[in-house]
mmCIF file of C-alpha atoms and ligand atoms in Angstrom:
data_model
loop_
_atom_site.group_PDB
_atom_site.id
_atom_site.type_symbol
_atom_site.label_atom_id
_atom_site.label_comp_id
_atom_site.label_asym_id
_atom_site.label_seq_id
_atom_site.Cartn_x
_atom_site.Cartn_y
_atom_site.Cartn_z
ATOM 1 C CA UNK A 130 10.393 -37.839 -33.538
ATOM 2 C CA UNK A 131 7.322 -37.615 -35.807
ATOM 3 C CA UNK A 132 5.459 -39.624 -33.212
ATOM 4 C CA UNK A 133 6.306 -37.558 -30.528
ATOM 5 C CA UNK A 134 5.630 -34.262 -32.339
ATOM 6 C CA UNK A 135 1.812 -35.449 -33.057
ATOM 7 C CA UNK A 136 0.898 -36.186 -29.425
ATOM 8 C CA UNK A 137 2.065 -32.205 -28.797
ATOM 9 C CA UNK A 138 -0.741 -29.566 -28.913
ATOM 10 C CA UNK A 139 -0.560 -27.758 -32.654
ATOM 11 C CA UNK A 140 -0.041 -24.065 -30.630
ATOM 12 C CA UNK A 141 2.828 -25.932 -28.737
ATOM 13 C CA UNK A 142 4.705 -27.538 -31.987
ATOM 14 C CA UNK A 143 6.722 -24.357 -32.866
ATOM 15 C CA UNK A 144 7.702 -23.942 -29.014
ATOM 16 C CA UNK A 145 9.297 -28.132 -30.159
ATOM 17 C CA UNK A 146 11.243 -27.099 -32.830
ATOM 18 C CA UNK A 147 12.632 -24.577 -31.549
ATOM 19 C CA UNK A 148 13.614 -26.132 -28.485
ATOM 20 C CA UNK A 149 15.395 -29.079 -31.229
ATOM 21 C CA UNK A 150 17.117 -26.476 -33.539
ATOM 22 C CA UNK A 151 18.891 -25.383 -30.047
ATOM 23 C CA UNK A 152 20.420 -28.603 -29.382
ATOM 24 C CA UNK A 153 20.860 -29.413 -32.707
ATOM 25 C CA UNK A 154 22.546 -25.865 -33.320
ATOM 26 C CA UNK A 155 24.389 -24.831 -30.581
ATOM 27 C CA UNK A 156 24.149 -28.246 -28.734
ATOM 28 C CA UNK A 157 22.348 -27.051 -25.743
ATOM 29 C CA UNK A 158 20.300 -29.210 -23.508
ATOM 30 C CA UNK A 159 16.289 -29.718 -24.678
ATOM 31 C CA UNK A 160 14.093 -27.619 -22.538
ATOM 32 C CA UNK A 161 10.344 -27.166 -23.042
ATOM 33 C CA UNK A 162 7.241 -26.536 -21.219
ATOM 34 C CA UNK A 163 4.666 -27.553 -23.463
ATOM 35 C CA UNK A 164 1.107 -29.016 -23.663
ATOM 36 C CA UNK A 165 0.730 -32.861 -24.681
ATOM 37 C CA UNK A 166 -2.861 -34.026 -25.740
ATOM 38 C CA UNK A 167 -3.099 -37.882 -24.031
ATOM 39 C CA UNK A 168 -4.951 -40.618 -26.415
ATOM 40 C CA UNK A 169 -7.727 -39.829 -24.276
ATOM 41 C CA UNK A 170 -7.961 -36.180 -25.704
ATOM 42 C CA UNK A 171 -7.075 -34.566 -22.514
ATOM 43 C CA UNK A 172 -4.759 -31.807 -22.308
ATOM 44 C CA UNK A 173 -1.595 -32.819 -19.991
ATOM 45 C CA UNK A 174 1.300 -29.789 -19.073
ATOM 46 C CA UNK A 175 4.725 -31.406 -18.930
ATOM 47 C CA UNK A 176 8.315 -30.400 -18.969
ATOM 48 C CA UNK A 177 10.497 -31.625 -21.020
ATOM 49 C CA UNK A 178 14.191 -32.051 -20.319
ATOM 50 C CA UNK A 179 16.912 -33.894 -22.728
ATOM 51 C CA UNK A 180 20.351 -33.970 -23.445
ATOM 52 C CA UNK A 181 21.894 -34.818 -26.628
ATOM 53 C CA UNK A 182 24.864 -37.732 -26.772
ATOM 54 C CA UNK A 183 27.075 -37.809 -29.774
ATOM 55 C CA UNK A 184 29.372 -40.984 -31.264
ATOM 56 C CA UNK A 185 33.035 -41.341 -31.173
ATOM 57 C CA UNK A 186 32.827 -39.030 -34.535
ATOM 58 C CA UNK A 187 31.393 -36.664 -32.803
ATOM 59 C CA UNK A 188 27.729 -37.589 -34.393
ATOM 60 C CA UNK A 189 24.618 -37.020 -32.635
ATOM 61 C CA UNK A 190 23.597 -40.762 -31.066
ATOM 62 C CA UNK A 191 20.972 -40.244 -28.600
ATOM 63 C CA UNK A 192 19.059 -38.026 -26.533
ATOM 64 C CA UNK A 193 18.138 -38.955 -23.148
ATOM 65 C CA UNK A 194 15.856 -36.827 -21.079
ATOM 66 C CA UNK A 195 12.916 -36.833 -18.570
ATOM 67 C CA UNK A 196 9.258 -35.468 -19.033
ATOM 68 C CA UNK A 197 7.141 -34.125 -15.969
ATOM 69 C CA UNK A 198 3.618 -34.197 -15.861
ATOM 70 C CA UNK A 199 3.686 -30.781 -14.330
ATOM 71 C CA UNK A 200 -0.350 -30.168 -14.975
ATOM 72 C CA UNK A 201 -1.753 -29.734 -11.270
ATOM 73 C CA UNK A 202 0.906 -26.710 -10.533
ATOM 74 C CA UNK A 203 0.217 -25.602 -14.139
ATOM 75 C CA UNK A 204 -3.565 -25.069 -13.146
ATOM 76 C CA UNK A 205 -2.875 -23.735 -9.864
ATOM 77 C CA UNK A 206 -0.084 -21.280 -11.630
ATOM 78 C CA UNK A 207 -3.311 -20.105 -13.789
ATOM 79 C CA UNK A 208 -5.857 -19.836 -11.213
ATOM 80 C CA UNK A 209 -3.925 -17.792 -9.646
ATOM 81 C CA UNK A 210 -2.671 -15.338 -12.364
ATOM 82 C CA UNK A 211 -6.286 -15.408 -13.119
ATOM 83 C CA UNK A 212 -7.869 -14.354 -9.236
ATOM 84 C CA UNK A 213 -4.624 -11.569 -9.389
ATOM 85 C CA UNK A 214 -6.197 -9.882 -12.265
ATOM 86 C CA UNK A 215 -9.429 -10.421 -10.989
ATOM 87 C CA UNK A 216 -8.237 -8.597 -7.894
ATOM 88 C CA UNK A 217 -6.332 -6.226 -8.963
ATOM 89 C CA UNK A 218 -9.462 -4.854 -11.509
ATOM 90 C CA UNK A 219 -11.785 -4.757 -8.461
ATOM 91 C CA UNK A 220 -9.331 -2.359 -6.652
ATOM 92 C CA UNK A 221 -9.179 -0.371 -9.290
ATOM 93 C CA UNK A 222 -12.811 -0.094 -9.905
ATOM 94 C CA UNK A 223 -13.164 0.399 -6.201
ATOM 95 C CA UNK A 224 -10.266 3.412 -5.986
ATOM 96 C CA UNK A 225 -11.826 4.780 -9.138
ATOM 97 C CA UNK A 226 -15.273 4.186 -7.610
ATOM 98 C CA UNK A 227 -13.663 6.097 -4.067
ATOM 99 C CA UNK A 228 -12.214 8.616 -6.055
ATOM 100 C CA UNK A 229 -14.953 9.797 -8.268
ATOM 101 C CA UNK A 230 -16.932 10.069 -5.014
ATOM 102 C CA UNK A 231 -15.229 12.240 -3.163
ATOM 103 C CA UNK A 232 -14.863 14.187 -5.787
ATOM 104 C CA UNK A 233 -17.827 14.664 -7.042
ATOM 105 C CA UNK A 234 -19.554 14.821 -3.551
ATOM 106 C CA UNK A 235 -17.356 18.262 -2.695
ATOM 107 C CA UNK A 236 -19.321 20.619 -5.300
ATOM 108 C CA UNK A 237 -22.891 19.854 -4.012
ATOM 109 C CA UNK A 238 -21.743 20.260 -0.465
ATOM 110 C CA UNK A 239 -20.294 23.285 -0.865
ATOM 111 C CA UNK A 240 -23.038 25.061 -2.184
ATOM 112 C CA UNK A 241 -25.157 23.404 1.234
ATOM 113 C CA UNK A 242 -22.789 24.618 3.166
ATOM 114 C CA UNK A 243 -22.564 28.414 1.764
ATOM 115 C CA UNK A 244 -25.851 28.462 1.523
ATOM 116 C CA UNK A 245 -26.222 27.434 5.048
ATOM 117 C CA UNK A 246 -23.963 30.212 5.782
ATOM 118 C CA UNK A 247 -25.874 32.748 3.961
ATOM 119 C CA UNK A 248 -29.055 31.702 5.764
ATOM 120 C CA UNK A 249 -27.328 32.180 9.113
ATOM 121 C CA UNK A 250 -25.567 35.229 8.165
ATOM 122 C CA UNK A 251 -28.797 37.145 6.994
ATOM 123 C CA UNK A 252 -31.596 35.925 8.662
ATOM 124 C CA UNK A 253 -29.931 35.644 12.216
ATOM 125 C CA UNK A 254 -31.989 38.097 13.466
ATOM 126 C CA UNK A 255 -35.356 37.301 12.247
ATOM 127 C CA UNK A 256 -35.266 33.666 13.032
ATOM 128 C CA UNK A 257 -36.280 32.934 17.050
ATOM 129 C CA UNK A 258 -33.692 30.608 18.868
ATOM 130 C CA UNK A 259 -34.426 27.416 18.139
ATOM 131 C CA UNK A 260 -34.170 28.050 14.040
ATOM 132 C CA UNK A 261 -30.715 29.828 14.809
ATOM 133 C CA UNK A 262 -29.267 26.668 16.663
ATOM 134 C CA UNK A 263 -30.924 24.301 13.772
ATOM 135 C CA UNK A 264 -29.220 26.012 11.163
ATOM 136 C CA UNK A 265 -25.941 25.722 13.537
ATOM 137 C CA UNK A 266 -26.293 22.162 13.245
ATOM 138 C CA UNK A 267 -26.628 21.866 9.856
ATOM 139 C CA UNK A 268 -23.948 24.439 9.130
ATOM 140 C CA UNK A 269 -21.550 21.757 11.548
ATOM 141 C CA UNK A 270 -22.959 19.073 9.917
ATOM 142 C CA UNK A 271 -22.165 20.068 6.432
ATOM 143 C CA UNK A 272 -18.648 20.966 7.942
ATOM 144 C CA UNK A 273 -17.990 18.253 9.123
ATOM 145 C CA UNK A 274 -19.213 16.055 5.897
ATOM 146 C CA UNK A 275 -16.704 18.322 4.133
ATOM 147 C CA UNK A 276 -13.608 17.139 5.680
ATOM 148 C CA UNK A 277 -14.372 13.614 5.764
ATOM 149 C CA UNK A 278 -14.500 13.363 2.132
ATOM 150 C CA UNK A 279 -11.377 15.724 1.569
ATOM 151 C CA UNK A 280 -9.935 13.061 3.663
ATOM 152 C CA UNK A 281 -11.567 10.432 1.748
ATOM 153 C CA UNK A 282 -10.246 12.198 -1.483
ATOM 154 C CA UNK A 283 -6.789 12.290 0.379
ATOM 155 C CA UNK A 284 -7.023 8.752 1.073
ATOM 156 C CA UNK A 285 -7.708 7.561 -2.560
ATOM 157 C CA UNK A 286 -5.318 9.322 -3.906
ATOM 158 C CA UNK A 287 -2.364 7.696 -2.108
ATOM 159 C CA UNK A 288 -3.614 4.721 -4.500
ATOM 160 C CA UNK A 289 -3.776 6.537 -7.616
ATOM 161 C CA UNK A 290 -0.392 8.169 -7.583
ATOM 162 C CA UNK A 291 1.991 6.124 -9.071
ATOM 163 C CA UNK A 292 4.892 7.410 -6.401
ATOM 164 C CA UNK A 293 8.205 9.067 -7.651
ATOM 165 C CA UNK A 294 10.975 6.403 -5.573
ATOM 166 C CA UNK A 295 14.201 7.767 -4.786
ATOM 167 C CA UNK A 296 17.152 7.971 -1.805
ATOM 168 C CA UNK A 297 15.103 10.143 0.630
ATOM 169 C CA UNK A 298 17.043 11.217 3.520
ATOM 170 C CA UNK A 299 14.412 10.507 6.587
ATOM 171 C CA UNK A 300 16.342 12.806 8.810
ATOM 172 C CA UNK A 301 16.409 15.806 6.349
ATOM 173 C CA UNK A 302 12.345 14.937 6.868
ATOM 174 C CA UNK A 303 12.701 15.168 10.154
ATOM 175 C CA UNK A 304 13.896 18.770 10.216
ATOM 176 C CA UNK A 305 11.455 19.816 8.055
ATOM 177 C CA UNK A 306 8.756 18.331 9.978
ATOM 178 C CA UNK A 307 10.346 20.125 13.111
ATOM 179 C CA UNK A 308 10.364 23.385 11.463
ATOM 180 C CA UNK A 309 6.751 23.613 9.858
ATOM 181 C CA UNK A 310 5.456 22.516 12.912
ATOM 182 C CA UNK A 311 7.550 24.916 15.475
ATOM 183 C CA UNK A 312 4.571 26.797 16.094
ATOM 184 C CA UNK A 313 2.402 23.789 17.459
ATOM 185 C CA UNK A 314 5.505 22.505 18.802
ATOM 186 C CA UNK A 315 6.049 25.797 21.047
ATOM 187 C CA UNK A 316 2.004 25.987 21.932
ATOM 188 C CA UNK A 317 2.214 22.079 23.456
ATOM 189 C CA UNK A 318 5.622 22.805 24.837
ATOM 190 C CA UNK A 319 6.690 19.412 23.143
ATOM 191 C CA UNK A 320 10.370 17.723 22.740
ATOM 192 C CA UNK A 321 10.812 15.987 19.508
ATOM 193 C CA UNK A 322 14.334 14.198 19.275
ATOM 194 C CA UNK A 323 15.252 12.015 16.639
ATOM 195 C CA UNK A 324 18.800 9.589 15.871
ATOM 196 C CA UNK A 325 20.003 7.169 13.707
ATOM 197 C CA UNK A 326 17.753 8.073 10.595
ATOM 198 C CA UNK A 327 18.645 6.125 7.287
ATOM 199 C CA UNK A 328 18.433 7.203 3.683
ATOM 200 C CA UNK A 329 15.887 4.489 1.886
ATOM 201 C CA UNK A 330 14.428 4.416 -1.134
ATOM 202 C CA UNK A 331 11.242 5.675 -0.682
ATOM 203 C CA UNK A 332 8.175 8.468 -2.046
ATOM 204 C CA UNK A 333 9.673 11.503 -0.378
ATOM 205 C CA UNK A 334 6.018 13.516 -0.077
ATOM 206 C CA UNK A 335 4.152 9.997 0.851
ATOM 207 C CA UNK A 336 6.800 9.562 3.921
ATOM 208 C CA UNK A 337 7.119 13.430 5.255
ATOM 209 C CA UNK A 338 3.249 12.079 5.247
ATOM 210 C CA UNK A 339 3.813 9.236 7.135
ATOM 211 C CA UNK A 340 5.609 10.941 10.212
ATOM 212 C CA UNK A 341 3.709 13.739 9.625
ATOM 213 C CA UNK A 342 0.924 11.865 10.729
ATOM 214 C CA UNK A 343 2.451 9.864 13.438
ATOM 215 C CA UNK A 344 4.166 12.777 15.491
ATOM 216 C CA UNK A 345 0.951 14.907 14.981
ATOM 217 C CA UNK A 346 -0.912 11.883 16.771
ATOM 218 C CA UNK A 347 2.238 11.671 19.290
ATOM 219 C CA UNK A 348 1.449 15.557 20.140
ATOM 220 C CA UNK A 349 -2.285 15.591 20.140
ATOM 221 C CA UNK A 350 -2.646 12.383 22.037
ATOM 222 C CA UNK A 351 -1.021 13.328 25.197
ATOM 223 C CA UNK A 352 -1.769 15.147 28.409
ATOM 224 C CA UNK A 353 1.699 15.313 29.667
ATOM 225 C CA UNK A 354 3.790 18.915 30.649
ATOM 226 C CA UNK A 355 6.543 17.927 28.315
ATOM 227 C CA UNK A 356 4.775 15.635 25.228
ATOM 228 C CA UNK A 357 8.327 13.843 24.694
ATOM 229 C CA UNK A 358 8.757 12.215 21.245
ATOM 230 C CA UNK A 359 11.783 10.124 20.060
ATOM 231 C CA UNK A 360 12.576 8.835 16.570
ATOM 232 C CA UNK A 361 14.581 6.068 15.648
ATOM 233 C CA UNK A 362 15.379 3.930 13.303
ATOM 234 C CA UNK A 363 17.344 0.561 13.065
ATOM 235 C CA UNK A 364 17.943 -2.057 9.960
ATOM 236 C CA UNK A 365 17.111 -5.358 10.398
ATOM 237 C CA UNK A 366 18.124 -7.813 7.541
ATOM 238 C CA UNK A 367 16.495 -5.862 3.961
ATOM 239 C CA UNK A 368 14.278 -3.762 6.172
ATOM 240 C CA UNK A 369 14.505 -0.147 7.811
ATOM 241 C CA UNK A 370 12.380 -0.337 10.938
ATOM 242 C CA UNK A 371 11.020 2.861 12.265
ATOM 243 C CA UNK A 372 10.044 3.808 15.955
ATOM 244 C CA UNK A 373 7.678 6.561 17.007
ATOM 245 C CA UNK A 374 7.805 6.321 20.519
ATOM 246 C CA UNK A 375 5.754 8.871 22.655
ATOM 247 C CA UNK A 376 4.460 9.811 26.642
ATOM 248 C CA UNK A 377 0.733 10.122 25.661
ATOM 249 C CA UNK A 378 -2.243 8.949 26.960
ATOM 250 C CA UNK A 379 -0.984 5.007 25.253
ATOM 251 C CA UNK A 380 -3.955 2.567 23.556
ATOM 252 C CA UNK A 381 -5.850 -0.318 25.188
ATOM 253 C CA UNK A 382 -4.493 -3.537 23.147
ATOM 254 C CA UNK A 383 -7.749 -4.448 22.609
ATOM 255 C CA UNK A 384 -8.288 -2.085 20.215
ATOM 256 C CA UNK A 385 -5.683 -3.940 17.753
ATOM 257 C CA UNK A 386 -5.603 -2.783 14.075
ATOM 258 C CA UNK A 387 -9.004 -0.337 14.359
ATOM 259 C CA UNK A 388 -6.697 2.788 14.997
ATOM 260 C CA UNK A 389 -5.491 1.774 11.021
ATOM 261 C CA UNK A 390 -8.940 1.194 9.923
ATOM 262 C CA UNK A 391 -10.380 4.191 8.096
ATOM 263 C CA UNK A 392 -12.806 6.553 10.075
ATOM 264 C CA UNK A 393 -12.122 4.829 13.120
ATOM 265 C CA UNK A 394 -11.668 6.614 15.966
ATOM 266 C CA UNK A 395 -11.308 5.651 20.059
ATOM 267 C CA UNK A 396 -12.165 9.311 21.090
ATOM 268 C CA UNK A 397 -14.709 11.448 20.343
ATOM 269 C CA UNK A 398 -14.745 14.773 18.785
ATOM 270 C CA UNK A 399 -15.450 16.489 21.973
ATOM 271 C CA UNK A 400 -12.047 14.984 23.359
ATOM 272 C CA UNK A 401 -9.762 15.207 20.469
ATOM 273 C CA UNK A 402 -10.451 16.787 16.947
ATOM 274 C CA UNK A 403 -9.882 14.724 14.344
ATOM 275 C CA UNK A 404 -12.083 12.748 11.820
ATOM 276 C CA UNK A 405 -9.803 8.863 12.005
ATOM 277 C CA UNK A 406 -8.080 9.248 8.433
ATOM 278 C CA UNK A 407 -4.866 9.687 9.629
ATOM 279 C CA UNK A 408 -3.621 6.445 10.732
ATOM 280 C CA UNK A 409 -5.246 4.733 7.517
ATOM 281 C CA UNK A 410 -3.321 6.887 5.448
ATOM 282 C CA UNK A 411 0.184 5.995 7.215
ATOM 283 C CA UNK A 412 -0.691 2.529 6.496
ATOM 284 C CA UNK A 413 -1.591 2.399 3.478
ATOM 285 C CA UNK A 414 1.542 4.041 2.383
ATOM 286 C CA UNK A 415 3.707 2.068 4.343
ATOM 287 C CA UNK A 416 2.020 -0.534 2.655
ATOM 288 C CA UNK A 417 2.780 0.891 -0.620
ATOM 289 C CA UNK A 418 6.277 0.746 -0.108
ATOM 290 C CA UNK A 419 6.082 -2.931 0.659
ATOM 291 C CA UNK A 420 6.255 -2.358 4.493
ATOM 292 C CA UNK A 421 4.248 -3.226 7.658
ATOM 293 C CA UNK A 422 3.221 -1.394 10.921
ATOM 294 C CA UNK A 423 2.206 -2.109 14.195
ATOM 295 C CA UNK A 424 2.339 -0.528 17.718
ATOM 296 C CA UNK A 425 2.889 -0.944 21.143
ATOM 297 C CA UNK A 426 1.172 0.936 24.087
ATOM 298 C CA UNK A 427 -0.268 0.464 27.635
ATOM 299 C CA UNK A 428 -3.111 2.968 28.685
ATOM 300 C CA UNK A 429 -0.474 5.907 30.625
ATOM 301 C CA UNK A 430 2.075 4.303 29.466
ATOM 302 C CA UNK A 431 3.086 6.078 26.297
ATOM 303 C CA UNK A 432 3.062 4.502 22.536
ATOM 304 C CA UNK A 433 5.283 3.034 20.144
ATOM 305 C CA UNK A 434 4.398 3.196 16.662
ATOM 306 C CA UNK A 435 7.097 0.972 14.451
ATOM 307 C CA UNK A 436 6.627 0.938 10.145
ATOM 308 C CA UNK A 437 8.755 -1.291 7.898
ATOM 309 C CA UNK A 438 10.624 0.128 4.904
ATOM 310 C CA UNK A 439 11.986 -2.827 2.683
ATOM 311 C CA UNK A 440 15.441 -1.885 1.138
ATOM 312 C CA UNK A 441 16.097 -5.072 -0.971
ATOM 313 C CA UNK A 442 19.088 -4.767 -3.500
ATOM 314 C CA UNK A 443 15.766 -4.475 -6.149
ATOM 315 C CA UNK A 444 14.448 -0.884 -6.208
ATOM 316 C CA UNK A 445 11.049 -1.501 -6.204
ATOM 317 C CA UNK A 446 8.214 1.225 -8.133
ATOM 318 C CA UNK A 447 4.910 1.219 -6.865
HETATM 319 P P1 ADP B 164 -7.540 10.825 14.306
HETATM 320 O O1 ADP B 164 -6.325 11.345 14.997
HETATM 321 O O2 ADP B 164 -8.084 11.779 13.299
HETATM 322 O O3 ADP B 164 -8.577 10.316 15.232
HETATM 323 P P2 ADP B 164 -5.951 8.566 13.400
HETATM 324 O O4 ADP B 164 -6.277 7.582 12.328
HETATM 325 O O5 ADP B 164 -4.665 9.308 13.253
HETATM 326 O O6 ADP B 164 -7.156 9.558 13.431
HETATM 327 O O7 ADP B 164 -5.950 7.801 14.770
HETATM 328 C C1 ADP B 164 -6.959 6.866 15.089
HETATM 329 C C2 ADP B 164 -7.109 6.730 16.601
HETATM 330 O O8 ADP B 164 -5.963 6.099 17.153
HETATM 331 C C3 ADP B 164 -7.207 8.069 17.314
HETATM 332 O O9 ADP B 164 -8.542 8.466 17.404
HETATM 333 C C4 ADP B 164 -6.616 7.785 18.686
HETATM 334 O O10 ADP B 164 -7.593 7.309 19.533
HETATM 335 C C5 ADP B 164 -5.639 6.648 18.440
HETATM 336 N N1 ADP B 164 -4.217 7.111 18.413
HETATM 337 C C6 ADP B 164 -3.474 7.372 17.323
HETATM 338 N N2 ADP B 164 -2.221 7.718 17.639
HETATM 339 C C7 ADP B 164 -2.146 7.687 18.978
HETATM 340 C C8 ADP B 164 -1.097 7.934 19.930
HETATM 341 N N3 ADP B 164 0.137 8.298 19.547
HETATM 342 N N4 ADP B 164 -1.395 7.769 21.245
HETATM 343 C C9 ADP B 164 -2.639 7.391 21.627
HETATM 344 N N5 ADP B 164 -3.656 7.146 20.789
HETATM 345 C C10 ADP B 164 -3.434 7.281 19.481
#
């Protein structure tokens, strides 16, 4: 026993006798992952497994057991632990980097923009044409800066927020969505039914957010007499799986995963307001909640927007 104990690394020993008062004790079985140094001083992982066999008197005779060289998944297991932290301190200095950017970028631009407004408001008159429609610009320009980094702000703060889970009720979100937007819903003469809607165990704000977005894109996108928008939902194994389906003006498959991507946009401004934020934001919460999403859609031919809401028997935080 002696012997064995010195080829076991000194920080490892106590992890030993521990593992020996056990089956001495209690007469469990001998378990123990612990490092071994090799007479060539190299550091070896292994797992050790024993059982202990006692004499007619009920003595302890033997132990027999097994010991696995388990180093190369032992390194892997810490490489990896070690690029996850790496990781997950990069996105944090990134979101904090995002963060602290859009929020620091709204004060200066607000005072351009009043400013700009000022200029415009009092010197209309004096200024010929041409100044008039270059402070116009600017004034747009300054606009529109502003609402790309609220968005941007918007965006970072889905990954800051450490979400409140609970049983939301996606149809009671449904009705609410309905009602704040009755008077947009009126103006497009839209039809927005819904069925089947689950409870899940979700972050009630992030997903009135998520079909926020998605029938807001359902209503805007679309040149029909009727915009027609159905909501549906269906469980499949642990997951909820959502459906946005909608007569609009569809998406070119070639466009894959851009509509997600942040900024990006397949219309211009002069087509459809909007600054590309939206679709980011639906899936980066969906994300969030452990979920995917992905559409379906044929130019004419309507969309289908579908999100993934795990519902494993572990209630998961974010
Ligand atoms: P925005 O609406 O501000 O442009 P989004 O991120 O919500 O930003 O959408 C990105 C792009 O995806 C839109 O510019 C539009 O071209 C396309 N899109 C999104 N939803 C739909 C839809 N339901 N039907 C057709 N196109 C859509």
């Amino acid at each position: 026993y002696n012997d064995f104990l010195k080829l076991i690394h000194p920080e490892d020993k106590e992890k030993v006798r521990n593992a020996t008062h056990m089956v001495m004790q209690y007469g469990e079985d001998f378990k123990a992952e612990l490092r071994a140094i090799w007479p060539d001083r190299s550091i070896h992982w292994i797992y050790l497994m024993g059982r202990l066999f006692y004499d007619i008197q009920g003595k302890p005779k033997e132990m027999i057991g097994i010991a696995i060289d388990i180093t190369p998944s032992k390194v892997a297991e810490q490489e990896l632990q070690e690029t996850l932290k790496q990781l997950k301190r990069s996105n944090a200095e990134l979101e904090q980097f995002a963060y602290v950017a859009s929020h620091d970028l709204q004060e200066p631009l607000r005072m351009i923009t009043s400013f700009l407004q000022l200029l415009q408001r009092r010197y209309e008159h004096q200024l010929d044409s041409d100044a008039n429609e270059f402070i116009q610009f600017a004034v747009d320009g300054a606009a529109r800066m502003q609402e790309l980094v609220n968005d941007l702000l918007t965006y970072s703060r889905i990954g800051r927020k450490t979400g409140k889970f609970e049983d939301v009720n996606t149809e009671e979100i449904l009705k609410q969505i309905t009602f704040d937007s009755r008077v947009l819903i009126e103006e497009k003469n839209a039809n927005i039914s819904y069925e089947n809607l689950p409870v899940v165990w979700a972050d009630y704000t992030q997903l009135v957010q998520v079909f926020q977005n998605l029938i807001s894109n359902s209503i805007k996108y679309n040149e029909q007499e009727q915009p027609t928008i159905h909501i549906s939902a269906e469980k499949k194994v642990n997951d909820w799986i959502f459906k946005v389906e909608d007569n609009g003006i569809g998406i070119d498959s070639h466009h894959g995963d851009r509509v997600f991507k942040i900024f990006q946009r397949l219309h211009g401004r002069d087509e459809y307001e909007g600054t590309g934020i939206g679709l980011a934001i639906v899936k980066r919460i969906v994300e969030q909640h452990g979920g995917m999403i992905w559409y379906d859609s044929k130019p004419g031919e309507g969309s289908i927007f579908y999100f993934s809401i795990p519902q494993g028997d572990v209630k998961h935080e974010i």
